[in-house]
Coordinates of C-alpha atoms in Angstrom, one line a residue:
X4 CA -59.2 60.4 -26.5
X5 CA -61.7 61.5 -29.0
X6 CA -59.5 62.0 -31.9
X7 CA -57.4 58.5 -31.7
X8 CA -53.8 58.4 -31.6
X9 CA -51.8 59.0 -34.8
X10 CA -48.9 56.4 -36.6
X11 CA -47.0 56.2 -39.3
X12 CA -46.1 52.8 -41.0
X13 CA -42.6 52.5 -42.5
X14 CA -40.3 49.8 -43.4
X15 CA -36.9 49.0 -44.6
X16 CA -36.6 46.3 -47.2
X17 CA -39.9 44.8 -46.1
X18 CA -38.8 44.9 -42.5
X19 CA -41.7 47.0 -41.3
X20 CA -42.7 49.2 -38.6
X21 CA -45.4 50.9 -36.8
X22 CA -44.0 54.3 -35.6
X23 CA -45.5 56.8 -33.0
X24 CA -44.1 60.3 -32.4
X25 CA -44.1 61.2 -28.5
X26 CA -41.6 64.1 -28.9
X27 CA -44.5 66.5 -27.5
X28 CA -44.6 64.4 -24.3
X29 CA -42.5 63.2 -21.3
X30 CA -41.2 59.7 -21.4
X31 CA -40.9 58.3 -17.7
X32 CA -37.8 56.5 -16.4
X33 CA -40.0 53.2 -16.6
X34 CA -39.0 53.1 -20.1
X35 CA -42.7 52.5 -21.0
X36 CA -43.4 55.4 -23.6
X37 CA -46.0 57.9 -23.1
X38 CA -47.4 59.2 -26.7
X39 CA -49.7 62.2 -27.0
X40 CA -53.1 61.7 -28.9
X41 CA -54.3 63.9 -31.5
X42 CA -56.0 66.5 -29.0
X43 CA -53.3 66.4 -26.4
X44 CA -54.2 63.6 -24.3
X45 CA -51.3 61.1 -23.1
X46 CA -51.6 57.6 -24.0
X47 CA -49.2 54.7 -22.6
X48 CA -47.5 52.4 -25.1
X49 CA -48.1 49.0 -22.8
X50 CA -46.9 45.5 -24.1
X51 CA -50.9 44.6 -24.7
X52 CA -51.0 47.9 -26.9
X53 CA -47.9 46.7 -29.0
X54 CA -49.4 43.0 -29.2
X55 CA -52.6 44.5 -30.6
X56 CA -51.2 46.9 -32.9
X57 CA -48.8 44.6 -34.2
X58 CA -51.4 41.8 -35.1
X59 CA -51.5 41.7 -38.6
X60 CA -55.4 40.9 -39.1
X61 CA -56.9 42.7 -36.1
X62 CA -54.4 45.6 -36.0
X63 CA -52.1 47.1 -38.1
X64 CA -49.4 44.8 -38.1
X65 CA -45.5 45.3 -37.6
X66 CA -41.9 43.4 -37.3
X67 CA -41.2 46.2 -34.6
X68 CA -43.1 49.3 -32.7
X69 CA -41.0 52.3 -32.4
X70 CA -41.6 55.3 -30.3
X71 CA -39.8 58.8 -31.0
X72 CA -39.3 60.9 -27.9
X73 CA -37.2 63.6 -26.7
X74 CA -33.7 62.7 -25.8
X75 CA -30.4 64.3 -25.3
X76 CA -29.6 64.2 -29.2
X77 CA -31.9 64.8 -31.9
X78 CA -34.2 62.1 -30.4
X79 CA -34.6 59.2 -28.4
X80 CA -36.1 55.8 -30.0
X81 CA -37.6 52.8 -28.0
X82 CA -38.4 49.9 -29.7
X83 CA -41.4 46.7 -29.2
X84 CA -41.4 43.5 -30.7
X85 CA -44.7 42.2 -31.9
X86 CA -44.9 40.1 -29.0
X87 CA -44.9 43.1 -26.7
X88 CA -41.6 42.9 -25.4
X89 CA -38.9 45.3 -25.7
X90 CA -35.8 45.4 -27.8
X91 CA -32.7 47.8 -27.3
X92 CA -32.0 48.0 -30.9
X93 CA -33.7 48.0 -34.3
X94 CA -31.6 49.0 -37.1
X95 CA -33.9 49.4 -39.8
X96 CA -36.4 51.0 -37.8
X97 CA -33.4 53.7 -36.6
X98 CA -32.8 54.1 -40.4
X99 CA -36.4 54.6 -41.2
X100 CA -36.9 57.3 -38.4
X101 CA -33.4 59.0 -39.2
X102 CA -34.8 59.1 -42.8
X103 CA -37.9 60.7 -41.6
X104 CA -36.3 63.3 -39.2
X105 CA -33.7 64.5 -41.9
X106 CA -36.6 65.0 -44.2
X107 CA -38.5 67.1 -41.3
X108 CA -35.6 69.0 -40.0
X109 CA -33.1 69.0 -43.1
X110 CA -30.0 67.8 -41.5
X111 CA -28.0 65.5 -43.2
X112 CA -26.6 63.9 -39.9
X113 CA -28.3 62.9 -36.6
X114 CA -27.4 62.1 -33.1
X115 CA -29.9 59.6 -31.8
X116 CA -30.2 57.8 -28.4
X117 CA -31.5 54.3 -27.6
X118 CA -31.2 51.9 -24.9
X119 CA -28.3 50.4 -27.3
X120 CA -26.5 53.5 -26.8
X121 CA -25.8 56.7 -28.6
X122 CA -26.2 56.3 -32.8
X123 CA -25.2 58.4 -35.4
X124 CA -27.1 58.7 -38.7
X125 CA -26.2 60.1 -42.2
X126 CA -27.5 60.6 -45.4
X127 CA -25.8 59.0 -47.9
X128 CA -27.8 60.6 -51.0
X129 CA -29.7 58.6 -53.6
X130 CA -32.7 57.5 -51.0
X131 CA -29.8 55.9 -49.0
X132 CA -29.8 56.3 -44.8
X133 CA -26.8 55.0 -42.9
X134 CA -26.7 54.4 -39.2
X135 CA -23.8 53.3 -37.0
X136 CA -25.2 50.7 -34.9
X137 CA -22.1 50.8 -32.6
X138 CA -19.3 48.3 -31.5
X139 CA -20.5 44.6 -31.5
X140 CA -20.6 42.9 -28.2
X141 CA -18.3 39.7 -28.4
X142 CA -17.9 38.3 -24.7
X143 CA -20.4 36.1 -23.9
X144 CA -21.7 38.1 -20.5
X145 CA -22.1 41.0 -22.7
X146 CA -24.3 39.4 -25.6
X147 CA -25.4 37.7 -23.2
X148 CA -25.0 33.7 -23.0
X149 CA -25.7 31.8 -19.8
X150 CA -22.1 31.0 -19.0
X151 CA -18.7 31.6 -20.3
X152 CA -17.8 29.9 -23.3
X153 CA -16.5 30.9 -26.7
X154 CA -18.5 33.2 -28.7
X155 CA -17.0 32.6 -32.0
X156 CA -18.1 28.6 -32.0
X157 CA -21.1 27.8 -29.7
X158 CA -21.7 24.3 -28.3
X159 CA -24.6 24.0 -30.5
X160 CA -25.3 21.6 -33.8
X161 CA -23.9 23.9 -36.3
X162 CA -21.4 25.6 -34.4
X163 CA -22.9 29.0 -34.6
X164 CA -21.4 32.2 -33.6
X165 CA -23.0 34.7 -31.2
X166 CA -22.9 38.5 -31.3
X167 CA -24.4 41.2 -29.5
X168 CA -25.5 44.5 -31.3
X169 CA -27.9 45.5 -28.4
X170 CA -29.6 42.3 -28.4
X171 CA -28.4 39.0 -28.7
X172 CA -28.1 36.7 -32.3
X173 CA -27.0 33.4 -33.2
X174 CA -25.4 33.0 -36.8
X175 CA -25.5 29.7 -38.5
X176 CA -23.2 29.5 -41.7
X177 CA -24.7 27.2 -43.9
X178 CA -24.3 25.9 -47.9
X179 CA -27.9 27.2 -48.9
X180 CA -30.2 29.3 -47.0
X181 CA -33.2 28.4 -49.2
X182 CA -33.0 24.6 -47.9
X183 CA -33.6 25.7 -44.5
X184 CA -37.0 25.8 -42.8
X185 CA -37.0 28.6 -40.7
X186 CA -40.5 28.4 -39.5
X187 CA -39.0 24.9 -38.0
X188 CA -35.8 25.9 -37.1
X189 CA -35.9 29.4 -35.8
X190 CA -38.0 29.1 -32.6
X191 CA -35.9 26.2 -31.0
X192 CA -32.9 28.4 -31.4
X193 CA -34.6 31.5 -30.2
X194 CA -35.4 29.6 -27.1
X195 CA -32.1 28.2 -26.5
X196 CA -30.8 27.5 -23.0
X197 CA -27.5 29.3 -23.6
X198 CA -29.3 32.6 -24.4
X199 CA -30.9 33.6 -21.3
X200 CA -32.8 36.5 -23.0
X201 CA -33.6 34.3 -26.4
X202 CA -32.0 35.6 -29.3
X203 CA -32.4 36.4 -33.1
X204 CA -31.3 33.9 -35.6
X205 CA -29.6 34.2 -38.8
X206 CA -28.8 31.6 -41.3
X207 CA -26.1 32.8 -43.8
X208 CA -24.7 31.7 -46.8
X209 CA -21.4 33.1 -47.9
X210 CA -21.2 33.8 -51.8
X211 CA -17.8 35.7 -51.8
X212 CA -15.5 37.6 -49.6
X213 CA -17.7 40.8 -49.7
X214 CA -21.0 39.2 -50.4
X215 CA -23.4 37.1 -48.2
X216 CA -26.8 35.8 -48.5
X217 CA -28.9 35.8 -45.1
X218 CA -32.3 35.0 -43.9
X219 CA -33.7 35.8 -40.6
X220 CA -35.8 34.5 -37.6
X221 CA -36.4 37.6 -35.2
X222 CA -36.8 37.0 -31.6
X223 CA -40.3 37.9 -30.5
X224 CA -41.4 38.2 -34.1
X225 CA -40.8 35.4 -36.4
X226 CA -39.4 35.2 -39.8
X227 CA -38.8 38.7 -41.3
X228 CA -38.0 39.7 -44.8
X229 CA -35.1 41.6 -43.3
X230 CA -33.4 42.9 -40.1
X231 CA -30.8 45.4 -39.7
X232 CA -29.0 44.2 -36.4
X233 CA -28.9 40.9 -37.7
X234 CA -27.1 42.0 -40.7
X235 CA -24.5 43.7 -38.9
X236 CA -24.1 40.7 -36.4
X237 CA -23.7 38.2 -39.5
X238 CA -21.2 40.6 -41.1
X239 CA -19.4 40.5 -37.7
X240 CA -19.6 36.7 -37.5
X241 CA -18.3 36.4 -40.9
X242 CA -15.5 38.6 -40.7
X243 CA -14.3 36.8 -37.2
X244 CA -14.5 33.8 -38.8
X245 CA -12.3 34.8 -41.6
X246 CA -15.1 34.0 -44.3
X247 CA -15.4 37.7 -45.3
X248 CA -13.5 41.1 -44.9
X249 CA -15.4 43.8 -42.9
X250 CA -17.0 45.4 -45.6
X251 CA -20.0 43.4 -46.9
X252 CA -22.9 43.1 -49.3
X253 CA -26.0 41.4 -47.5
X254 CA -28.9 40.0 -49.6
X255 CA -31.9 39.4 -47.6
X256 CA -35.5 38.3 -48.6
X257 CA -36.6 42.0 -48.7
X258 CA -33.7 43.5 -50.3
X259 CA -29.8 44.6 -49.7
X260 CA -27.9 46.1 -47.2
X261 CA -24.3 47.5 -47.0
X262 CA -22.6 46.7 -43.8
X263 CA -19.2 48.0 -43.0
X264 CA -17.3 47.1 -39.6
X265 CA -15.3 50.1 -39.0
X266 CA -12.9 51.4 -36.0
X267 CA -16.1 53.4 -34.7
X268 CA -18.4 50.8 -35.1
X269 CA -20.5 48.8 -37.7
X270 CA -22.3 51.1 -40.3
X271 CA -25.5 49.8 -41.9
X272 CA -26.5 51.6 -45.4
X273 CA -29.8 51.0 -47.1
X274 CA -32.8 52.1 -48.6
X275 CA -36.3 53.0 -46.5
X276 CA -40.0 53.8 -47.0
X277 CA -42.5 55.7 -45.3
X278 CA -45.6 54.0 -46.8
X279 CA -48.4 55.9 -44.8
X280 CA -49.9 57.7 -42.1
X281 CA -52.9 56.9 -40.1
X282 CA -54.7 57.3 -37.0
X283 CA -55.5 54.3 -34.4
X284 CA -59.2 54.8 -33.5
X285 CA -60.6 55.3 -30.1
X286 CA -62.8 52.3 -30.3
X287 CA -59.5 50.0 -31.1
X288 CA -57.7 51.9 -28.3
X289 CA -60.7 51.3 -25.8
X290 CA -60.6 47.5 -26.7
X291 CA -57.1 47.2 -25.9
X292 CA -57.5 48.4 -22.2

């Protein structure tokens, strides 16, 4: 692999991603992605590669790695966390890639597929991109939780709400999100026994019936400046608890998303950025093997 592996660096509100374009290759059923190198070789994305690229000192750094491949729609997306684990959903990465594909094709709407399911994306103008993240999962077995329970108020200190958005979420409603030390609070909840697949953790402060301030601890990543699926889960949890309506503004550490829980799913709208493109060197790739 003499020419290395091309990649793109993108972010949505500081929630940052490395994106690999594998549309010229075939993605095997095993879900591990195969990406064409610059001279046409195939390179397999493994958990070890995701971890190496995700390291912010020895690699490129990211919250998630996303792979674009051919699918039944405009493209199929596969996501890896920075610890190398797979994630079925990543809302902000989906919006970033949707914007890239819209700019590439001139389309204003897209049909994307993920392990979460089929997702629709729309160009909203003024640099904003919207993605329908699908219907939330509200039953304990779908999120999933360890056993049957009321998902609206879990038997955990703080009585958080559990929601699935293709990945599990645990939302705590607090008086002041700034007073919560997420570095201390997040890991214990991520690995709580009620969540057999671990969970994303949100602390949310209701500002008004259409306004929430939220901070995020992401499963397999840590504290992030933003999270699309977490924003969707928090909006759903707040509406279910009667704290807000179904259309809310969510202010995160990295910026603002608009969330609208409609009959056809949870729509998320916000800005994206393609920061730079680069190439992972052959030397770096060889060091991961």
